Short mmCIF file of N, CA and C in Angstrom, two decimals:
data_model
loop_
_atom_site.label_atom_id
_atom_site.label_comp_id
_atom_site.label_asym_id
_atom_site.label_seq_id
_atom_site.Cartn_x
_atom_site.Cartn_y
_atom_site.Cartn_z
N TYR A 1 -35.08 9.60 1.75
CA TYR A 1 -34.00 9.72 2.71
C TYR A 1 -32.72 9.07 2.19
N ILE A 2 -32.84 7.89 1.60
CA ILE A 2 -31.66 7.21 1.06
C ILE A 2 -31.09 8.02 -0.11
N PHE A 3 -31.96 8.59 -0.93
CA PHE A 3 -31.49 9.40 -2.06
C PHE A 3 -30.66 10.60 -1.57
N VAL A 4 -31.14 11.27 -0.53
CA VAL A 4 -30.43 12.43 0.02
C VAL A 4 -29.08 11.99 0.55
N GLU A 5 -29.03 10.85 1.25
CA GLU A 5 -27.77 10.35 1.80
C GLU A 5 -26.78 10.06 0.68
N GLN A 6 -27.20 9.41 -0.38
CA GLN A 6 -26.31 9.12 -1.51
C GLN A 6 -25.88 10.40 -2.19
N SER A 7 -26.78 11.37 -2.28
CA SER A 7 -26.44 12.65 -2.89
C SER A 7 -25.37 13.37 -2.07
N ASN A 8 -25.51 13.29 -0.72
CA ASN A 8 -24.52 13.93 0.15
C ASN A 8 -23.16 13.25 0.01
N ILE A 9 -23.13 11.94 -0.11
CA ILE A 9 -21.88 11.21 -0.31
C ILE A 9 -21.26 11.62 -1.63
N TYR A 10 -22.08 11.72 -2.67
CA TYR A 10 -21.59 12.14 -3.98
C TYR A 10 -20.99 13.56 -3.89
N SER A 11 -21.68 14.46 -3.20
CA SER A 11 -21.19 15.83 -3.05
C SER A 11 -19.87 15.86 -2.28
N MET A 12 -19.77 15.04 -1.24
CA MET A 12 -18.54 14.98 -0.45
C MET A 12 -17.39 14.45 -1.31
N GLN A 13 -17.66 13.45 -2.13
CA GLN A 13 -16.63 12.90 -3.01
C GLN A 13 -16.16 13.95 -4.00
N ARG A 14 -17.09 14.72 -4.56
CA ARG A 14 -16.74 15.78 -5.50
C ARG A 14 -15.89 16.85 -4.82
N LEU A 15 -16.26 17.23 -3.59
CA LEU A 15 -15.48 18.23 -2.86
C LEU A 15 -14.08 17.73 -2.56
N LEU A 16 -13.96 16.48 -2.16
CA LEU A 16 -12.65 15.90 -1.88
C LEU A 16 -11.79 15.87 -3.14
N LEU A 17 -12.36 15.46 -4.25
CA LEU A 17 -11.63 15.42 -5.52
C LEU A 17 -11.21 16.83 -5.93
N LEU A 18 -12.10 17.80 -5.81
CA LEU A 18 -11.78 19.18 -6.14
C LEU A 18 -10.64 19.70 -5.26
N GLY A 19 -10.68 19.36 -3.98
CA GLY A 19 -9.61 19.78 -3.06
C GLY A 19 -8.27 19.18 -3.44
N LEU A 20 -8.27 17.90 -3.80
CA LEU A 20 -7.02 17.24 -4.19
C LEU A 20 -6.45 17.83 -5.47
N VAL A 21 -7.30 18.09 -6.45
CA VAL A 21 -6.84 18.68 -7.70
C VAL A 21 -6.30 20.08 -7.45
N SER A 22 -6.99 20.88 -6.62
CA SER A 22 -6.51 22.23 -6.30
C SER A 22 -5.15 22.18 -5.63
N ALA A 23 -4.98 21.27 -4.68
CA ALA A 23 -3.70 21.15 -3.98
C ALA A 23 -2.59 20.78 -4.96
N MET A 24 -2.88 19.89 -5.89
CA MET A 24 -1.87 19.49 -6.86
C MET A 24 -1.49 20.65 -7.76
N LEU A 25 -2.46 21.46 -8.17
CA LEU A 25 -2.19 22.55 -9.09
C LEU A 25 -1.43 23.70 -8.43
N THR A 26 -1.63 23.91 -7.12
CA THR A 26 -0.99 25.03 -6.45
C THR A 26 0.28 24.64 -5.71
N ALA A 27 0.59 23.39 -5.66
CA ALA A 27 1.78 22.93 -4.94
C ALA A 27 3.04 23.20 -5.75
N CYS A 28 4.18 23.04 -5.08
CA CYS A 28 5.47 23.18 -5.76
C CYS A 28 5.62 22.01 -6.73
N THR A 29 6.66 22.07 -7.54
CA THR A 29 6.92 20.94 -8.42
C THR A 29 7.18 19.71 -7.55
N PRO A 30 7.09 18.50 -8.08
CA PRO A 30 7.11 17.29 -7.27
C PRO A 30 8.29 17.16 -6.30
N ASP A 31 9.49 17.57 -6.69
CA ASP A 31 10.64 17.39 -5.82
C ASP A 31 10.87 18.55 -4.87
N GLU A 32 10.14 19.64 -5.03
CA GLU A 32 10.35 20.80 -4.19
C GLU A 32 9.65 20.65 -2.85
N VAL A 33 10.23 21.29 -1.84
CA VAL A 33 9.64 21.29 -0.50
C VAL A 33 9.63 22.73 -0.01
N THR A 34 8.80 23.00 0.97
CA THR A 34 8.79 24.33 1.58
C THR A 34 9.33 24.22 3.00
N GLU A 35 9.97 25.28 3.45
CA GLU A 35 10.52 25.34 4.80
C GLU A 35 10.17 26.69 5.39
N VAL A 36 9.52 26.69 6.54
CA VAL A 36 9.19 27.93 7.21
C VAL A 36 10.46 28.45 7.86
N LYS A 37 10.90 29.66 7.46
CA LYS A 37 12.14 30.25 7.96
C LYS A 37 11.92 31.13 9.17
N SER A 38 10.76 31.78 9.26
CA SER A 38 10.48 32.60 10.43
C SER A 38 8.98 32.69 10.63
N THR A 39 8.60 32.96 11.88
CA THR A 39 7.19 33.06 12.23
C THR A 39 6.96 34.33 13.05
N TYR A 40 5.72 34.74 13.10
CA TYR A 40 5.30 35.84 13.96
C TYR A 40 5.16 35.31 15.38
N PRO A 41 5.15 36.19 16.39
CA PRO A 41 4.94 35.73 17.78
C PRO A 41 3.66 34.90 17.95
N SER A 42 2.68 35.15 17.09
CA SER A 42 1.41 34.41 17.15
C SER A 42 1.56 32.97 16.66
N GLY A 43 2.70 32.67 16.01
CA GLY A 43 2.91 31.34 15.45
C GLY A 43 2.63 31.26 13.97
N GLU A 44 2.00 32.31 13.41
CA GLU A 44 1.73 32.34 11.97
C GLU A 44 3.06 32.44 11.22
N LYS A 45 3.15 31.76 10.07
CA LYS A 45 4.39 31.84 9.31
C LYS A 45 4.57 33.23 8.72
N LYS A 46 5.84 33.66 8.69
CA LYS A 46 6.21 34.98 8.18
C LYS A 46 6.97 34.84 6.86
N VAL A 47 7.96 33.94 6.83
CA VAL A 47 8.76 33.71 5.63
C VAL A 47 8.87 32.22 5.40
N GLU A 48 8.65 31.83 4.16
CA GLU A 48 8.71 30.42 3.76
C GLU A 48 9.59 30.32 2.52
N TYR A 49 10.56 29.41 2.55
CA TYR A 49 11.42 29.18 1.40
C TYR A 49 10.91 27.98 0.61
N ILE A 50 11.08 28.05 -0.70
CA ILE A 50 10.81 26.91 -1.56
C ILE A 50 12.18 26.34 -1.91
N LEU A 51 12.38 25.06 -1.60
CA LEU A 51 13.67 24.42 -1.77
C LEU A 51 13.59 23.30 -2.78
N SER A 52 14.65 23.13 -3.53
CA SER A 52 14.72 22.08 -4.54
C SER A 52 15.97 21.25 -4.30
N PRO A 53 15.88 19.92 -4.42
CA PRO A 53 17.06 19.09 -4.18
C PRO A 53 18.09 19.22 -5.30
N THR A 54 19.37 19.14 -4.93
CA THR A 54 20.45 19.13 -5.90
C THR A 54 20.85 17.68 -6.15
N GLU A 55 21.80 17.48 -7.04
CA GLU A 55 22.27 16.12 -7.34
C GLU A 55 22.98 15.50 -6.15
N THR A 56 23.46 16.33 -5.21
CA THR A 56 24.17 15.81 -4.03
C THR A 56 23.24 15.70 -2.83
N ASP A 57 21.93 15.71 -3.08
CA ASP A 57 20.91 15.57 -2.04
C ASP A 57 20.88 16.74 -1.05
N GLU A 58 21.46 17.86 -1.43
CA GLU A 58 21.31 19.07 -0.64
C GLU A 58 20.14 19.84 -1.23
N PHE A 59 19.69 20.85 -0.53
CA PHE A 59 18.58 21.66 -1.03
C PHE A 59 19.04 23.08 -1.26
N ILE A 60 18.58 23.67 -2.36
CA ILE A 60 18.87 25.08 -2.64
C ILE A 60 17.56 25.85 -2.68
N LYS A 61 17.63 27.12 -2.31
CA LYS A 61 16.45 27.98 -2.32
C LYS A 61 16.14 28.39 -3.75
N VAL A 62 14.95 28.05 -4.21
CA VAL A 62 14.52 28.40 -5.57
C VAL A 62 13.36 29.39 -5.57
N GLY A 63 12.87 29.73 -4.39
CA GLY A 63 11.77 30.67 -4.29
C GLY A 63 11.48 31.01 -2.85
N GLU A 64 10.62 31.99 -2.67
CA GLU A 64 10.21 32.33 -1.31
C GLU A 64 8.86 33.01 -1.31
N ARG A 65 8.21 32.93 -0.17
CA ARG A 65 6.93 33.59 0.07
C ARG A 65 7.02 34.28 1.43
N HIS A 66 6.48 35.49 1.49
CA HIS A 66 6.36 36.20 2.75
C HIS A 66 4.88 36.37 3.03
N TYR A 67 4.54 36.38 4.31
CA TYR A 67 3.14 36.47 4.72
C TYR A 67 2.95 37.61 5.71
N TYR A 68 1.76 38.23 5.66
CA TYR A 68 1.36 39.17 6.70
C TYR A 68 0.96 38.37 7.92
N GLU A 69 0.88 39.03 9.06
CA GLU A 69 0.54 38.32 10.28
C GLU A 69 -0.87 37.73 10.23
N ASN A 70 -1.74 38.29 9.39
CA ASN A 70 -3.10 37.76 9.25
C ASN A 70 -3.15 36.50 8.39
N GLY A 71 -1.96 36.04 7.91
CA GLY A 71 -1.89 34.82 7.11
C GLY A 71 -1.97 35.06 5.61
N GLN A 72 -2.29 36.28 5.22
CA GLN A 72 -2.39 36.62 3.80
C GLN A 72 -0.99 36.71 3.20
N ILE A 73 -0.83 36.24 1.98
CA ILE A 73 0.47 36.28 1.33
C ILE A 73 0.85 37.74 1.03
N GLU A 74 2.12 38.08 1.28
CA GLU A 74 2.63 39.43 1.05
C GLU A 74 3.44 39.49 -0.24
N LEU A 75 4.31 38.52 -0.47
CA LEU A 75 5.09 38.49 -1.70
C LEU A 75 5.44 37.06 -2.05
N GLU A 76 5.69 36.86 -3.33
CA GLU A 76 6.05 35.53 -3.82
C GLU A 76 6.93 35.69 -5.05
N GLY A 77 8.00 34.91 -5.10
CA GLY A 77 8.87 34.95 -6.26
C GLY A 77 9.82 33.77 -6.29
N ARG A 78 10.51 33.61 -7.42
CA ARG A 78 11.43 32.49 -7.64
C ARG A 78 12.82 33.02 -7.94
N TYR A 79 13.79 32.11 -7.79
CA TYR A 79 15.20 32.42 -8.05
C TYR A 79 15.74 31.50 -9.13
N ASP A 80 16.77 31.99 -9.84
CA ASP A 80 17.45 31.13 -10.81
C ASP A 80 18.51 30.31 -10.09
N SER A 81 19.29 29.54 -10.82
CA SER A 81 20.29 28.65 -10.22
C SER A 81 21.41 29.41 -9.52
N GLU A 82 21.53 30.70 -9.81
CA GLU A 82 22.56 31.51 -9.15
C GLU A 82 22.00 32.32 -7.98
N GLY A 83 20.74 32.06 -7.64
CA GLY A 83 20.13 32.75 -6.50
C GLY A 83 19.63 34.15 -6.81
N LYS A 84 19.44 34.47 -8.09
CA LYS A 84 18.96 35.79 -8.50
C LYS A 84 17.48 35.71 -8.86
N ARG A 85 16.77 36.80 -8.62
CA ARG A 85 15.34 36.82 -8.95
C ARG A 85 15.12 36.43 -10.40
N GLN A 86 14.08 35.61 -10.60
CA GLN A 86 13.78 35.10 -11.94
C GLN A 86 12.27 35.00 -12.10
N GLY A 87 11.77 35.42 -13.24
CA GLY A 87 10.34 35.29 -13.50
C GLY A 87 9.54 36.39 -12.84
N ARG A 88 8.26 36.15 -12.68
CA ARG A 88 7.35 37.16 -12.15
C ARG A 88 7.34 37.13 -10.62
N TRP A 89 7.61 38.28 -10.02
CA TRP A 89 7.50 38.48 -8.58
C TRP A 89 6.23 39.28 -8.33
N LYS A 90 5.46 38.86 -7.33
CA LYS A 90 4.20 39.51 -7.02
C LYS A 90 4.17 39.93 -5.55
N TYR A 91 3.52 41.07 -5.30
CA TYR A 91 3.31 41.59 -3.95
C TYR A 91 1.82 41.85 -3.78
N TRP A 92 1.30 41.63 -2.56
CA TRP A 92 -0.11 41.84 -2.27
C TRP A 92 -0.29 42.78 -1.09
N TYR A 93 -1.43 43.44 -1.06
CA TYR A 93 -1.84 44.22 0.10
C TYR A 93 -2.27 43.26 1.21
N PRO A 94 -2.32 43.73 2.48
CA PRO A 94 -2.76 42.83 3.57
C PRO A 94 -4.16 42.26 3.37
N ASN A 95 -5.00 42.92 2.56
CA ASN A 95 -6.35 42.41 2.32
C ASN A 95 -6.41 41.36 1.21
N GLY A 96 -5.23 41.03 0.62
CA GLY A 96 -5.18 39.99 -0.39
C GLY A 96 -5.26 40.49 -1.83
N LYS A 97 -5.48 41.78 -2.01
CA LYS A 97 -5.53 42.32 -3.38
C LYS A 97 -4.11 42.53 -3.89
N LEU A 98 -3.92 42.30 -5.18
CA LEU A 98 -2.61 42.44 -5.79
C LEU A 98 -2.13 43.88 -5.71
N TRP A 99 -0.90 44.07 -5.24
CA TRP A 99 -0.29 45.39 -5.13
C TRP A 99 0.61 45.66 -6.34
N SER A 100 1.50 44.68 -6.66
CA SER A 100 2.38 44.90 -7.81
C SER A 100 2.91 43.58 -8.33
N MET A 101 3.42 43.66 -9.57
CA MET A 101 4.10 42.51 -10.16
C MET A 101 5.17 43.04 -11.09
N CYS A 102 6.25 42.30 -11.15
CA CYS A 102 7.36 42.71 -11.99
C CYS A 102 8.12 41.47 -12.45
N ASP A 103 8.52 41.46 -13.71
CA ASP A 103 9.26 40.34 -14.27
C ASP A 103 10.76 40.57 -14.10
N TYR A 104 11.47 39.47 -13.80
CA TYR A 104 12.92 39.51 -13.60
C TYR A 104 13.61 38.48 -14.47
N SER A 105 14.85 38.79 -14.82
CA SER A 105 15.71 37.84 -15.53
C SER A 105 17.12 38.01 -14.97
N SER A 106 17.65 36.95 -14.42
CA SER A 106 19.00 36.97 -13.82
C SER A 106 19.15 38.10 -12.81
N GLY A 107 18.12 38.34 -12.01
CA GLY A 107 18.18 39.33 -10.95
C GLY A 107 17.87 40.75 -11.37
N LEU A 108 17.67 40.98 -12.66
CA LEU A 108 17.38 42.32 -13.16
C LEU A 108 15.93 42.42 -13.59
N LYS A 109 15.32 43.59 -13.35
CA LYS A 109 13.96 43.81 -13.85
C LYS A 109 14.02 43.74 -15.37
N ASP A 110 13.16 42.91 -15.94
CA ASP A 110 13.22 42.68 -17.39
C ASP A 110 11.85 42.21 -17.86
N GLY A 111 11.07 43.15 -18.34
CA GLY A 111 9.71 42.82 -18.78
C GLY A 111 8.71 43.75 -18.13
N GLU A 112 7.49 43.28 -18.06
CA GLU A 112 6.38 44.09 -17.56
C GLU A 112 6.51 44.39 -16.07
N SER A 113 6.11 45.60 -15.70
CA SER A 113 6.00 46.01 -14.31
C SER A 113 4.68 46.74 -14.16
N LYS A 114 3.91 46.36 -13.15
CA LYS A 114 2.59 46.98 -12.97
C LYS A 114 2.32 47.12 -11.47
N VAL A 115 1.83 48.30 -11.08
CA VAL A 115 1.50 48.58 -9.68
C VAL A 115 0.03 49.00 -9.62
N TYR A 116 -0.67 48.51 -8.59
CA TYR A 116 -2.11 48.74 -8.46
C TYR A 116 -2.43 49.54 -7.20
N PHE A 117 -3.53 50.28 -7.26
CA PHE A 117 -4.11 50.86 -6.06
C PHE A 117 -4.80 49.74 -5.30
N GLU A 118 -5.10 49.99 -4.04
CA GLU A 118 -5.76 48.96 -3.24
C GLU A 118 -7.16 48.64 -3.76
N ASN A 119 -7.75 49.55 -4.54
CA ASN A 119 -9.08 49.30 -5.11
C ASN A 119 -9.01 48.42 -6.36
N GLY A 120 -7.78 48.01 -6.75
CA GLY A 120 -7.61 47.11 -7.89
C GLY A 120 -7.32 47.82 -9.21
N LYS A 121 -7.45 49.13 -9.24
CA LYS A 121 -7.16 49.87 -10.48
C LYS A 121 -5.66 50.08 -10.61
N VAL A 122 -5.19 50.17 -11.85
CA VAL A 122 -3.77 50.33 -12.12
C VAL A 122 -3.30 51.71 -11.66
N ARG A 123 -2.20 51.75 -10.92
CA ARG A 123 -1.56 53.00 -10.50
C ARG A 123 -0.59 53.44 -11.59
N TYR A 124 0.26 52.51 -12.04
CA TYR A 124 1.15 52.76 -13.18
C TYR A 124 1.65 51.45 -13.74
N PHE A 125 2.09 51.51 -15.01
CA PHE A 125 2.69 50.33 -15.61
C PHE A 125 3.67 50.75 -16.68
N GLY A 126 4.61 49.86 -16.94
CA GLY A 126 5.60 50.09 -17.96
C GLY A 126 6.44 48.85 -18.13
N GLU A 127 7.58 49.02 -18.77
CA GLU A 127 8.42 47.87 -19.08
C GLU A 127 9.88 48.18 -18.76
N TYR A 128 10.59 47.13 -18.34
CA TYR A 128 12.02 47.21 -18.07
C TYR A 128 12.79 46.35 -19.07
N LYS A 129 14.01 46.75 -19.33
CA LYS A 129 14.97 45.93 -20.08
C LYS A 129 16.29 46.05 -19.34
N GLU A 130 16.74 44.92 -18.79
CA GLU A 130 18.00 44.87 -18.03
C GLU A 130 18.06 45.96 -16.97
N ASP A 131 16.99 46.08 -16.19
CA ASP A 131 16.87 46.99 -15.04
C ASP A 131 16.68 48.46 -15.42
N LYS A 132 16.46 48.75 -16.68
CA LYS A 132 16.25 50.13 -17.12
C LYS A 132 14.83 50.26 -17.69
N LYS A 133 14.17 51.35 -17.32
CA LYS A 133 12.83 51.62 -17.84
C LYS A 133 12.93 51.88 -19.34
N ILE A 134 12.01 51.29 -20.10
CA ILE A 134 11.97 51.50 -21.55
C ILE A 134 10.53 51.80 -21.97
N GLY A 135 10.40 52.34 -23.16
CA GLY A 135 9.06 52.56 -23.72
C GLY A 135 8.29 53.63 -22.97
N THR A 136 6.98 53.55 -23.08
CA THR A 136 6.09 54.53 -22.45
C THR A 136 5.53 53.97 -21.16
N TRP A 137 5.72 54.70 -20.07
CA TRP A 137 5.14 54.36 -18.78
C TRP A 137 3.90 55.23 -18.59
N LYS A 138 2.82 54.61 -18.12
CA LYS A 138 1.55 55.32 -17.93
C LYS A 138 1.20 55.34 -16.43
N PHE A 139 0.72 56.51 -15.97
CA PHE A 139 0.38 56.74 -14.58
C PHE A 139 -1.08 57.16 -14.48
N TYR A 140 -1.77 56.65 -13.45
CA TYR A 140 -3.20 56.87 -13.32
C TYR A 140 -3.57 57.36 -11.92
N GLU A 141 -4.72 58.04 -11.86
CA GLU A 141 -5.32 58.38 -10.57
C GLU A 141 -6.06 57.15 -10.06
N GLU A 142 -6.42 57.19 -8.79
CA GLU A 142 -7.13 56.05 -8.20
C GLU A 142 -8.48 55.82 -8.89
N SER A 143 -9.03 56.85 -9.50
CA SER A 143 -10.30 56.72 -10.22
C SER A 143 -10.13 55.98 -11.55
N GLY A 144 -8.86 55.84 -12.00
CA GLY A 144 -8.60 55.17 -13.26
C GLY A 144 -8.25 56.14 -14.38
N GLN A 145 -8.32 57.43 -14.11
CA GLN A 145 -8.03 58.44 -15.14
C GLN A 145 -6.52 58.54 -15.34
N LEU A 146 -6.10 58.52 -16.62
CA LEU A 146 -4.70 58.67 -16.98
C LEU A 146 -4.23 60.06 -16.60
N THR A 147 -3.10 60.15 -15.87
CA THR A 147 -2.59 61.45 -15.42
C THR A 147 -1.28 61.84 -16.10
N ASN A 148 -0.51 60.86 -16.53
CA ASN A 148 0.79 61.18 -17.08
C ASN A 148 1.32 60.01 -17.91
N GLU A 149 2.11 60.35 -18.91
CA GLU A 149 2.83 59.36 -19.69
C GLU A 149 4.26 59.85 -19.82
N ILE A 150 5.21 58.95 -19.57
CA ILE A 150 6.62 59.29 -19.70
C ILE A 150 7.28 58.28 -20.63
N ARG A 151 8.01 58.78 -21.61
CA ARG A 151 8.75 57.91 -22.54
C ARG A 151 10.20 57.79 -22.08
N TYR A 152 10.68 56.56 -22.10
CA TYR A 152 12.08 56.30 -21.72
C TYR A 152 12.84 55.77 -22.91
#
């Protein structure tokens, strides 16, 4: 009986440590804060801004997250110092599966872009350079079969 009790305490300590590490890894950078900008009538958050302090102790928006009413994340992305989309922006289906992702630089699509079917298979993918499609874009059926290729 004492062994089981000590084992349960050990398990609880491991779970607590795992939870703390997970929170640290998924949180904003140390000085950033989040602010809920709007909510659904149910009280669930709809839009959340990620804010970073400036040298004058004001906060600027450096990112945002949108949520479906079921609490599942809908989109997430970051902004540069001029308030333009920067880095990878992601969108999800209401069931939590990834819908699309696209890379941005100074507000322009720049890099990989990929869109998925709700079953997780790729719908199409390609690349942008300064908001223009480049290279070969590939399009697929929901079964995963390649249906078309277009060169830009």
